[in-house]
XYZ file of C-alpha atoms in Angstrom:
400
model
C -194.229 -128.970 -48.535
C -195.266 -132.568 -49.140
C -199.007 -133.018 -49.542
C -200.312 -136.352 -48.328
C -203.701 -137.886 -48.979
C -205.714 -138.211 -45.800
C -206.929 -141.728 -45.031
C -209.251 -142.574 -42.102
C -207.224 -144.269 -39.375
C -207.826 -147.577 -37.646
C -208.343 -147.191 -33.905
C -205.942 -149.416 -31.983
C -207.473 -150.753 -28.794
C -204.676 -152.661 -27.044
C -200.962 -153.361 -26.870
C -200.968 -156.427 -29.116
C -202.719 -154.547 -31.894
C -200.080 -151.838 -31.615
C -197.257 -154.358 -31.978
C -198.982 -156.049 -34.920
C -199.378 -152.703 -36.668
C -195.738 -151.825 -36.023
C -194.547 -155.033 -37.671
C -196.786 -154.358 -40.664
C -195.462 -150.820 -41.118
C -191.892 -152.049 -40.603
C -192.244 -154.712 -43.286
C -193.650 -152.132 -45.672
C -190.887 -149.634 -44.905
C -188.124 -152.183 -45.359
C -189.110 -152.845 -48.982
C -187.825 -149.533 -50.347
C -185.619 -148.350 -47.478
C -182.290 -148.627 -49.314
C -183.485 -146.732 -52.375
C -185.010 -143.996 -50.252
C -181.816 -143.635 -48.247
C -179.591 -143.433 -51.313
C -181.822 -141.031 -53.230
C -183.215 -139.038 -50.292
C -186.787 -140.015 -51.133
C -189.163 -139.126 -48.320
C -191.099 -142.089 -46.833
C -194.488 -140.585 -47.633
C -196.397 -143.844 -48.037
C -194.677 -145.369 -45.019
C -195.696 -142.529 -42.716
C -199.193 -142.627 -44.173
C -199.302 -146.309 -43.217
C -198.134 -145.426 -39.697
C -201.136 -143.149 -39.318
C -203.579 -145.396 -41.171
C -202.688 -148.343 -38.916
C -203.502 -146.200 -35.883
C -200.011 -146.000 -34.393
C -200.085 -142.228 -34.017
C -202.585 -142.361 -31.167
C -201.449 -145.389 -29.170
C -200.546 -143.326 -26.092
C -203.628 -141.124 -26.112
C -205.518 -141.675 -22.826
C -208.430 -144.075 -22.944
C -210.770 -141.334 -21.764
C -210.191 -139.630 -25.129
C -210.492 -142.789 -27.231
C -206.875 -143.955 -27.315
C -205.386 -147.285 -26.274
C -202.833 -145.767 -23.859
C -200.506 -148.704 -24.407
C -197.732 -149.353 -21.911
C -194.420 -147.550 -22.157
C -192.800 -150.932 -22.692
C -195.015 -151.556 -25.721
C -194.376 -148.017 -26.953
C -190.626 -148.608 -26.794
C -190.992 -151.904 -28.615
C -193.056 -150.252 -31.361
C -190.272 -147.755 -32.019
C -187.635 -150.492 -31.850
C -189.516 -152.433 -34.510
C -189.904 -149.406 -36.773
C -186.308 -148.273 -36.336
C -184.889 -151.718 -36.977
C -186.591 -151.619 -40.372
C -185.875 -147.945 -41.095
C -184.538 -145.561 -38.480
C -185.998 -142.628 -40.430
C -189.504 -144.026 -40.131
C -188.832 -144.545 -36.436
C -187.656 -140.989 -35.840
C -190.295 -139.086 -37.798
C -193.320 -139.812 -35.549
C -191.570 -139.817 -32.178
C -192.048 -136.054 -31.800
C -195.783 -136.514 -32.194
C -195.856 -139.026 -29.338
C -193.837 -136.720 -27.069
C -195.917 -133.661 -28.004
C -199.176 -135.435 -27.247
C -197.835 -136.217 -23.785
C -197.042 -132.543 -23.247
C -200.478 -131.512 -24.472
C -202.027 -133.987 -22.057
C -200.111 -132.280 -19.251
C -200.737 -128.655 -20.282
C -204.064 -128.632 -22.055
C -207.611 -128.194 -20.850
C -210.299 -130.736 -21.688
C -211.440 -128.900 -24.811
C -207.911 -128.574 -26.178
C -207.070 -132.205 -25.524
C -210.319 -133.431 -26.998
C -209.670 -131.528 -30.231
C -206.007 -132.481 -30.725
C -206.460 -136.105 -29.692
C -209.451 -136.464 -32.010
C -207.417 -135.115 -34.915
C -204.670 -137.669 -34.293
C -207.076 -140.576 -33.861
C -208.586 -139.656 -37.227
C -205.187 -139.983 -38.888
C -203.844 -136.437 -38.748
C -200.176 -135.905 -37.889
C -198.420 -133.466 -35.574
C -194.765 -132.419 -35.869
C -192.587 -130.003 -33.979
C -191.405 -126.750 -35.493
C -187.994 -127.602 -34.100
C -185.318 -125.698 -32.212
C -183.775 -122.610 -33.737
C -180.598 -122.891 -35.710
C -178.585 -119.788 -34.849
C -179.426 -119.071 -31.217
C -176.821 -119.491 -28.467
C -178.338 -122.792 -27.311
C -181.240 -125.110 -28.139
C -183.468 -123.558 -25.481
C -183.178 -119.910 -26.531
C -186.061 -118.674 -28.711
C -186.352 -115.805 -31.134
C -189.729 -116.900 -32.499
C -192.403 -114.599 -31.130
C -196.129 -114.585 -30.560
C -197.566 -111.095 -30.723
C -201.001 -109.488 -30.744
C -202.115 -107.314 -33.645
C -205.647 -105.963 -33.927
C -206.829 -108.495 -31.385
C -205.301 -111.421 -33.323
C -202.372 -113.576 -32.222
C -199.570 -113.525 -34.832
C -196.572 -115.886 -35.038
C -193.209 -114.963 -36.577
C -189.913 -116.825 -36.650
C -187.855 -119.564 -38.218
C -187.211 -123.098 -36.991
C -184.817 -125.872 -37.951
C -184.424 -129.574 -37.046
C -188.182 -129.751 -37.657
C -188.369 -133.526 -37.926
C -191.421 -134.793 -39.780
C -192.718 -131.325 -40.657
C -193.135 -132.252 -44.327
C -195.598 -134.984 -43.341
C -197.584 -133.017 -40.766
C -201.085 -131.596 -40.817
C -200.386 -129.650 -37.612
C -197.172 -128.016 -36.387
C -196.227 -127.424 -32.753
C -194.183 -124.235 -32.427
C -192.465 -122.921 -29.325
C -192.565 -119.139 -29.099
C -192.176 -116.285 -26.650
C -195.552 -114.979 -25.497
C -196.127 -111.189 -25.344
C -195.981 -111.523 -21.547
C -192.497 -113.045 -21.768
C -193.052 -116.702 -21.007
C -192.749 -119.634 -23.419
C -195.821 -121.129 -25.046
C -196.430 -124.042 -27.372
C -198.622 -123.028 -30.300
C -200.405 -125.517 -32.554
C -200.942 -124.218 -36.078
C -202.363 -125.652 -39.272
C -199.454 -126.570 -41.537
C -201.414 -125.125 -44.477
C -202.037 -121.789 -42.771
C -201.042 -118.704 -44.760
C -197.502 -117.625 -43.917
C -196.260 -121.154 -43.076
C -193.426 -122.402 -45.259
C -192.064 -125.922 -44.733
C -188.770 -126.525 -46.524
C -187.192 -129.961 -46.868
C -183.602 -128.725 -46.653
C -182.253 -131.384 -44.317
C -178.969 -132.678 -45.743
C -177.505 -134.682 -42.879
C -175.357 -137.638 -43.950
C -177.543 -139.905 -41.811
C -181.262 -140.030 -41.079
C -181.508 -138.552 -44.551
C -185.271 -138.786 -45.054
C -186.641 -137.427 -41.768
C -187.500 -134.021 -43.285
C -185.745 -132.338 -40.361
C -185.330 -128.996 -42.070
C -186.684 -125.470 -41.958
C -190.086 -124.063 -41.015
C -190.567 -120.353 -41.695
C -193.363 -118.426 -40.045
C -194.361 -115.078 -41.507
C -197.305 -113.304 -39.911
C -199.091 -116.593 -39.210
C -202.496 -116.254 -37.585
C -202.915 -118.361 -34.440
C -206.063 -119.780 -32.915
C -206.023 -118.623 -29.268
C -207.633 -121.930 -28.271
C -204.487 -123.738 -29.413
C -201.958 -121.907 -27.254
C -200.439 -123.918 -24.395
C -198.613 -122.338 -21.467
C -195.365 -124.280 -20.926
C -195.041 -122.978 -17.372
C -197.498 -125.711 -16.436
C -194.808 -128.283 -17.197
C -192.796 -126.990 -14.245
C -195.546 -126.613 -11.658
C -194.952 -130.074 -10.197
C -192.543 -132.994 -10.672
C -193.094 -135.048 -13.804
C -191.194 -137.422 -16.060
C -191.928 -135.942 -19.461
C -188.185 -135.717 -20.164
C -187.679 -139.404 -19.401
C -190.724 -140.241 -21.514
C -189.384 -138.301 -24.489
C -185.920 -139.789 -24.073
C -187.327 -143.318 -23.920
C -188.314 -142.945 -27.572
C -184.796 -141.839 -28.510
C -183.342 -144.872 -26.747
C -185.741 -147.173 -28.584
C -184.647 -145.726 -31.933
C -180.973 -146.317 -31.124
C -181.685 -149.868 -29.964
C -183.594 -150.528 -33.186
C -180.609 -149.343 -35.226
C -178.316 -151.573 -33.171
C -180.574 -154.590 -33.671
C -180.600 -154.092 -37.427
C -176.827 -153.638 -37.560
C -176.253 -156.785 -35.498
C -178.459 -158.864 -37.788
C -176.512 -157.529 -40.768
C -173.242 -158.320 -38.983
C -174.143 -161.993 -38.666
C -175.013 -162.135 -42.361
C -171.903 -160.217 -43.401
C -169.535 -162.466 -41.432
C -170.980 -165.571 -43.065
C -170.256 -164.011 -46.462
C -166.770 -162.735 -45.583
C -163.499 -164.516 -46.322
C -161.232 -165.435 -43.385
C -157.874 -163.787 -42.939
C -155.022 -166.070 -44.001
C -153.385 -166.040 -40.559
C -156.467 -167.524 -38.929
C -155.996 -170.802 -40.810
C -159.714 -171.557 -40.828
C -162.112 -172.380 -43.640
C -164.563 -169.551 -43.043
C -164.688 -166.156 -41.352
C -167.317 -167.320 -38.900
C -164.670 -169.609 -37.375
C -162.070 -166.900 -36.809
C -161.240 -166.694 -33.093
C -161.136 -162.909 -32.861
C -164.302 -162.562 -34.916
C -166.107 -164.898 -32.522
C -164.896 -162.778 -29.624
C -166.083 -159.537 -31.228
C -169.506 -160.914 -32.112
C -169.899 -162.211 -28.590
C -169.087 -158.804 -27.114
C -171.510 -157.093 -29.482
C -174.285 -159.512 -28.591
C -173.820 -158.806 -24.887
C -173.848 -155.057 -25.525
C -177.053 -155.328 -27.543
C -178.754 -157.548 -24.964
C -177.804 -155.112 -22.196
C -179.218 -152.153 -24.111
C -182.520 -153.979 -24.682
C -182.719 -155.006 -21.034
C -182.049 -151.480 -19.767
C -184.604 -150.050 -22.190
C -187.245 -152.513 -20.988
C -186.457 -151.839 -17.339
C -186.681 -148.075 -17.850
C -190.004 -148.451 -19.674
C -191.357 -150.674 -16.911
C -190.462 -148.031 -14.329
C -192.376 -145.405 -16.314
C -195.303 -147.832 -16.407
C -195.177 -147.963 -12.615
C -195.266 -144.180 -12.442
C -198.213 -144.058 -14.834
C -200.248 -145.656 -12.049
C -199.535 -142.739 -9.683
C -201.665 -139.615 -9.665
C -198.842 -137.683 -8.022
C -195.165 -138.222 -8.782
C -192.486 -137.129 -6.340
C -189.307 -135.306 -7.305
C -187.346 -138.440 -6.354
C -189.471 -140.627 -8.631
C -189.134 -138.173 -11.506
C -185.358 -138.106 -11.007
C -185.207 -141.890 -10.868
C -187.131 -142.057 -14.145
C -184.614 -139.758 -15.839
C -181.657 -141.718 -14.462
C -183.028 -145.087 -15.560
C -183.681 -143.834 -19.069
C -180.247 -142.151 -19.113
C -178.605 -145.467 -18.205
C -180.449 -147.123 -21.058
C -179.407 -144.283 -23.358
C -175.723 -144.832 -22.593
C -175.880 -148.473 -23.618
C -178.115 -147.818 -26.613
C -175.736 -145.126 -27.821
C -172.751 -147.467 -27.561
C -174.608 -150.421 -29.073
C -175.790 -148.463 -32.117
C -172.391 -146.915 -32.816
C -170.144 -149.866 -32.010
C -172.210 -152.542 -33.724
C -172.733 -150.471 -36.867
C -168.983 -149.817 -37.063
C -167.986 -153.424 -36.340
C -170.414 -154.516 -39.051
C -168.144 -152.908 -41.633
C -164.959 -154.220 -40.022
C -166.079 -157.819 -39.592
C -167.808 -157.883 -42.971
C -164.472 -157.270 -44.654
C -163.641 -155.201 -47.705
C -166.775 -156.159 -49.586
C -168.913 -154.571 -46.869
C -167.888 -151.120 -48.114
C -169.468 -151.638 -51.522
C -172.393 -149.263 -51.920
C -174.575 -152.009 -53.392
C -174.868 -153.576 -49.928
C -176.078 -150.341 -48.249
C -174.318 -151.281 -44.999
C -173.028 -147.769 -44.327
C -176.512 -146.492 -43.521
C -176.550 -148.067 -40.055
C -173.482 -146.190 -38.825
C -174.579 -142.977 -40.550
C -178.009 -143.180 -38.966
C -176.593 -144.113 -35.562
C -174.035 -141.313 -35.615
C -176.570 -138.657 -36.584
C -179.359 -139.766 -34.270
C -177.116 -140.151 -31.212
C -176.058 -136.514 -31.630
C -179.499 -135.403 -30.449
C -178.715 -135.857 -26.763
C -174.974 -136.085 -25.967
C -174.326 -139.242 -24.000
C -171.509 -137.555 -22.066
C -174.152 -135.514 -20.245
C -176.142 -138.640 -19.462
C -173.053 -140.027 -17.746
C -172.601 -136.732 -15.893
C -176.195 -136.842 -14.652
C -175.889 -140.474 -13.580
C -172.643 -139.885 -11.682
C -173.940 -136.727 -10.024
C -177.115 -138.521 -8.960
C -175.427 -141.485 -7.322
C -172.433 -139.632 -5.890
C -174.026 -136.360 -4.807
C -177.748 -137.225 -4.764
C -178.263 -134.414 -7.285
C -181.483 -134.626 -9.294
C -181.184 -134.154 -13.086
C -182.395 -130.960 -14.701
C -186.045 -130.958 -15.708
C -186.394 -130.598 -19.462
C -187.071 -132.717 -22.548
C -183.477 -133.934 -22.913
C -183.066 -135.825 -19.635
């Protein structure tokens, strides 16, 4: 496991401070991004900066000392980070989503403790789904009671950011049969965090294995997930908003690189022009890509604004929760296409020289392809069509 020096965190107080901090972290991350991607070097200092600048707690409610920035600002923060380095964008998004769940499930004492830890610069990561179960929802990790002590056993994978975390959030089956979320100290005896993530994209997210062998659990840090289903909510849309922002950030970076690459490319002989930027078909392709990118940004902003509206409601109806999921799903469809199509066209329009490893242009498509696998866009389209055609509400979980 990676051991990171703890630095006291700055407390962000408003949306503008959050955006300023995001730009600062993004600039820092961009400096060594290519080397880290090529050599699989974890962004330890970059994630430390994320926490030090106070970005980890920007959606913590004001009653607990956080800024509770708007969803629109939150999405922009993750766009900024992901445009600079999609790995740095993906690593902390689980923390943001988990804090939202804790705010929904936890009692005042639990929330006060966890939120305080984050505001002081500590990090929280998920233990991840399980690798060999029949689906991503099925759990074999168990919470049991031995001699009056709660004990956790199991193995997780896709544990994004676990190597950087001070606390791990683990889903497990409670002795009574229901699912709970357990928060454990990452340094607790019996916890083994292994950086064995070897995806061809998003290479430095530390999305590997967490093994749990007879890990003692503080009973005060057990959260009953049944509370998430007691009434309508939009925690799935909220979680998905972050994924959309990451894809949009990748698309923005790839589009900027496309403009640069075209200006450096040589025109095809048949075009009979002096430079590639004057080729008719190239102009057409760049125009189409720009529209696709603009549409993805617009849909992301509109979805975030709708969540901001819902944040003002004490009670959310099933219709409002469904509408939130559909709006974010629509944004996801365009973000998915923008990230994949722009990153691929970058290589095509940049010409043969764009494939040279010294330019590092392959990372955008690799990152886009891997990250968009998280939540298959075909099921977003299914949910959207079923909603408008049959008035069917989407399923209620973290992926819609």
